[in-house]
Structures are given as C-alpha cells and as structure tokens.
Short mmCIF file of C-alpha atoms and ligand atoms in Angstrom, two decimals:
data_model
loop_
_atom_site.label_atom_id
_atom_site.label_comp_id
_atom_site.label_asym_id
_atom_site.label_seq_id
_atom_site.Cartn_x
_atom_site.Cartn_y
_atom_site.Cartn_z
CA UNK A 1 31.77 -9.14 -4.21
CA UNK A 2 29.86 -8.89 -7.46
CA UNK A 3 28.08 -5.60 -8.07
CA UNK A 4 25.20 -7.65 -9.47
CA UNK A 5 24.57 -9.05 -6.01
CA UNK A 6 25.43 -5.98 -3.99
CA UNK A 7 23.19 -3.23 -2.64
CA UNK A 8 24.14 0.00 -0.93
CA UNK A 9 22.43 1.31 2.19
CA UNK A 10 22.51 4.75 3.74
CA UNK A 11 20.35 6.94 5.94
CA UNK A 12 20.35 10.02 8.08
CA UNK A 13 20.20 10.03 11.90
CA UNK A 14 16.43 9.40 11.88
CA UNK A 15 16.80 5.88 10.50
CA UNK A 16 19.99 4.39 11.96
CA UNK A 17 18.21 1.53 13.73
CA UNK A 18 15.91 0.69 10.83
CA UNK A 19 18.87 0.77 8.45
CA UNK A 20 20.61 -1.88 10.55
CA UNK A 21 17.49 -4.05 10.45
CA UNK A 22 17.27 -3.58 6.68
CA UNK A 23 20.93 -4.57 6.33
CA UNK A 24 20.42 -7.75 8.33
CA UNK A 25 17.27 -8.56 6.37
CA UNK A 26 18.84 -7.99 2.96
CA UNK A 27 21.66 -10.36 3.88
CA UNK A 28 19.14 -13.07 4.72
CA UNK A 29 17.71 -12.55 1.20
CA UNK A 30 21.17 -13.32 -0.20
CA UNK A 31 22.43 -9.80 -0.95
CA UNK A 32 25.86 -8.43 -0.20
CA UNK A 33 25.37 -5.17 1.68
CA UNK A 34 27.57 -2.11 1.40
CA UNK A 35 26.43 0.01 4.35
CA UNK A 36 27.95 3.47 4.01
CA UNK A 37 26.58 4.80 7.28
CA UNK A 38 26.37 6.99 9.22
CA UNK A 39 26.99 4.88 12.29
CA UNK A 40 26.51 7.46 15.05
CA UNK A 41 23.22 9.08 16.05
CA UNK A 42 24.26 12.74 15.78
CA UNK A 43 22.06 14.93 13.62
CA UNK A 44 23.27 14.85 10.04
CA UNK A 45 22.23 15.95 6.55
CA UNK A 46 20.22 13.57 4.40
CA UNK A 47 21.31 15.10 1.04
CA UNK A 48 24.88 13.97 1.66
CA UNK A 49 23.83 10.40 2.42
CA UNK A 50 21.30 10.16 -0.39
CA UNK A 51 23.83 11.38 -2.93
CA UNK A 52 26.60 9.11 -1.64
CA UNK A 53 24.39 6.03 -1.91
CA UNK A 54 23.14 7.09 -5.33
CA UNK A 55 26.71 7.40 -6.64
CA UNK A 56 27.40 3.78 -5.64
CA UNK A 57 24.47 2.73 -7.82
CA UNK A 58 25.11 5.14 -10.69
CA UNK A 59 28.75 4.04 -10.88
CA UNK A 60 27.73 0.39 -11.17
CA UNK A 61 29.39 -0.58 -7.91
CA UNK A 62 25.99 -1.63 -6.55
CA UNK A 63 22.99 -2.94 -8.47
CA UNK A 64 20.42 -1.35 -6.18
CA UNK A 65 20.27 1.03 -3.25
CA UNK A 66 18.06 1.58 -0.24
CA UNK A 67 18.03 4.90 1.58
CA UNK A 68 16.12 5.94 4.68
CA UNK A 69 15.36 9.12 6.55
CA UNK A 70 12.49 10.29 8.74
CA UNK A 71 9.92 10.48 5.96
CA UNK A 72 11.98 8.94 3.17
CA UNK A 73 11.21 12.04 1.12
CA UNK A 74 14.29 14.22 1.53
CA UNK A 75 16.82 11.49 0.95
CA UNK A 76 14.82 10.30 -2.09
CA UNK A 77 14.91 13.81 -3.56
CA UNK A 78 18.68 13.96 -3.10
CA UNK A 79 19.24 10.51 -4.61
CA UNK A 80 17.17 11.44 -7.66
CA UNK A 81 19.47 14.38 -8.40
CA UNK A 82 22.22 11.92 -9.33
CA UNK A 83 22.13 11.01 -13.02
CA UNK A 84 20.73 7.57 -13.86
CA UNK A 85 19.01 7.19 -10.48
CA UNK A 86 15.33 6.38 -10.22
CA UNK A 87 14.39 6.30 -6.55
CA UNK A 88 10.88 6.00 -5.13
CA UNK A 89 9.57 6.35 -1.58
CA UNK A 90 7.41 3.39 -0.59
CA UNK A 91 5.17 2.80 2.40
CA UNK A 92 3.49 -0.29 0.96
CA UNK A 93 4.65 -3.51 -0.66
CA UNK A 94 2.65 -3.08 -3.88
CA UNK A 95 4.43 0.15 -4.73
CA UNK A 96 7.80 -1.36 -3.81
CA UNK A 97 7.26 -4.16 -6.31
CA UNK A 98 5.85 -1.91 -9.00
CA UNK A 99 8.66 0.65 -8.96
CA UNK A 100 10.96 -2.22 -9.98
CA UNK A 101 8.60 -3.91 -12.44
CA UNK A 102 7.29 -0.81 -14.23
CA UNK A 103 9.67 2.05 -13.44
CA UNK A 104 12.98 0.17 -13.28
CA UNK A 105 13.72 1.98 -10.03
CA UNK A 106 17.26 1.30 -8.89
CA UNK A 107 16.75 2.80 -5.45
CA UNK A 108 14.12 2.53 -2.76
CA UNK A 109 13.52 5.07 -0.01
CA UNK A 110 11.72 4.36 3.25
CA UNK A 111 10.54 6.70 5.99
CA UNK A 112 11.57 5.39 9.37
CA UNK A 113 9.03 7.67 11.06
CA UNK A 114 6.29 6.51 8.70
CA UNK A 115 6.41 2.72 8.70
CA UNK A 116 7.28 0.24 11.42
CA UNK A 117 10.10 -2.24 11.11
CA UNK A 118 7.92 -5.20 10.15
CA UNK A 119 6.34 -3.42 7.21
CA UNK A 120 9.63 -1.84 6.21
CA UNK A 121 11.25 -5.26 5.88
CA UNK A 122 8.35 -6.53 3.77
CA UNK A 123 8.75 -3.46 1.56
CA UNK A 124 12.44 -4.27 1.19
CA UNK A 125 11.63 -7.87 0.26
CA UNK A 126 9.11 -6.76 -2.37
CA UNK A 127 11.60 -4.34 -3.91
CA UNK A 128 14.60 -6.67 -3.94
CA UNK A 129 12.69 -9.68 -5.26
CA UNK A 130 11.08 -7.83 -8.18
CA UNK A 131 12.50 -7.50 -11.70
CA UNK A 132 11.94 -4.87 -14.37
CA UNK A 133 9.42 -6.12 -16.95
CA UNK A 134 10.70 -4.07 -19.90
CA UNK A 135 8.46 -3.88 -22.97
CA UNK A 136 6.13 -0.88 -22.94
CA UNK A 137 7.55 0.08 -19.57
CA UNK A 138 10.99 0.30 -21.15
CA UNK A 139 9.70 2.92 -23.59
CA UNK A 140 8.48 5.02 -20.69
CA UNK A 141 11.65 4.62 -18.65
CA UNK A 142 13.62 5.66 -21.73
CA UNK A 143 11.48 8.81 -21.79
CA UNK A 144 12.48 9.52 -18.19
CA UNK A 145 16.12 9.00 -19.11
CA UNK A 146 15.72 11.39 -22.04
CA UNK A 147 14.65 14.10 -19.62
CA UNK A 148 18.11 13.84 -18.03
CA UNK A 149 20.03 14.01 -21.28
C1 RB5 B 201 15.28 14.92 9.99
O1 RB5 B 201 14.74 15.51 11.13
C2 RB5 B 201 14.23 14.81 8.91
O2 RB5 B 201 13.94 16.05 8.38
C3 RB5 B 201 14.71 13.86 7.82
O3 RB5 B 201 15.00 12.63 8.37
C4 RB5 B 201 13.73 13.59 6.70
O4 RB5 B 201 12.48 13.26 7.18
C5 RB5 B 201 13.69 14.57 5.61
O5 RB5 B 201 13.06 14.36 4.56
#
C-alpha cells in the first residue's frame, strides 16, 4: 500500500456504523483504507481514537484521515492536538471541499449524530476529491504551521 493512496479512519462508539459506511465508500473512490477501529460498540474515549488516527497522518503512513464521533467536535479537537494535523468538522459538502482547497486540511471530522449517512458520504467524496490550491492559501497555512513551531 502506498501512503499516497491510503487514508486512516477512526471513531468512537457513537459512529461505528457510519465509519463502516465511510470505509466502504472510500474504497469505491479508489482509496486504500486503514481502519483502526474500534470495532465493538462499548463506550470509549474519543481523544484516544482521534490522536491515534492523527498520528497515522502526521507520520506519513496515511495521506489523509477521517474521524467520527457523535458531534465530530471532540475527536476533531483531539486530532488537532497532534503536530502537523489540520482537521475540520464538516456538515456540508462546500466546507469539506474548501478545507482541502484553502486550508490544506489533512483530516476531516464528521458528527454521526449530526448528519445522515447519505450526506456524510457526499461530504467524504468532496473532501477526498479536492486538492490544496496553494498560492495565497499556502502563505496562510504556513502561518498556522508557525503557530505550532
Ligand atoms: C459520546 O457520547 C459523545 O460525547 C462523543 O461522541 C462526541 O460527540 C464528543 O465530541
């Protein structure tokens, strides 16, 4: 598997079913999927799963990551604590495209209790099919990176 074609998925207990649907969908879009769980529905802690997925992206093992929890907010906050991660929560396709094109987001977060499966899969498509535009947006992303230095 090439890291350039691989994405990582993770969630907490609130998004197990949607995560499986996202995995299946991403494969149909041509991505290799590293699904790091969890696989059982017991209550769990989203910071662990957000950080674990973020490390797969930050290390270069995966090009992009998608994380899910009830709102998408907690797991996004955890992922963003890992250096070099830019993760946004999206409930619409426009934002999902723009966080790639303008913000060079390398992770997407979705709230399984916020959006239905149909919209969630369209959000995933918008995110995975978009590319960073660079240029003036690169200057601004570099400013975000400088905040981490
Ligand atoms: C779990 O009940 C819930 O708090 C979690 O999935 C998420 O919504 C947190 O941000």
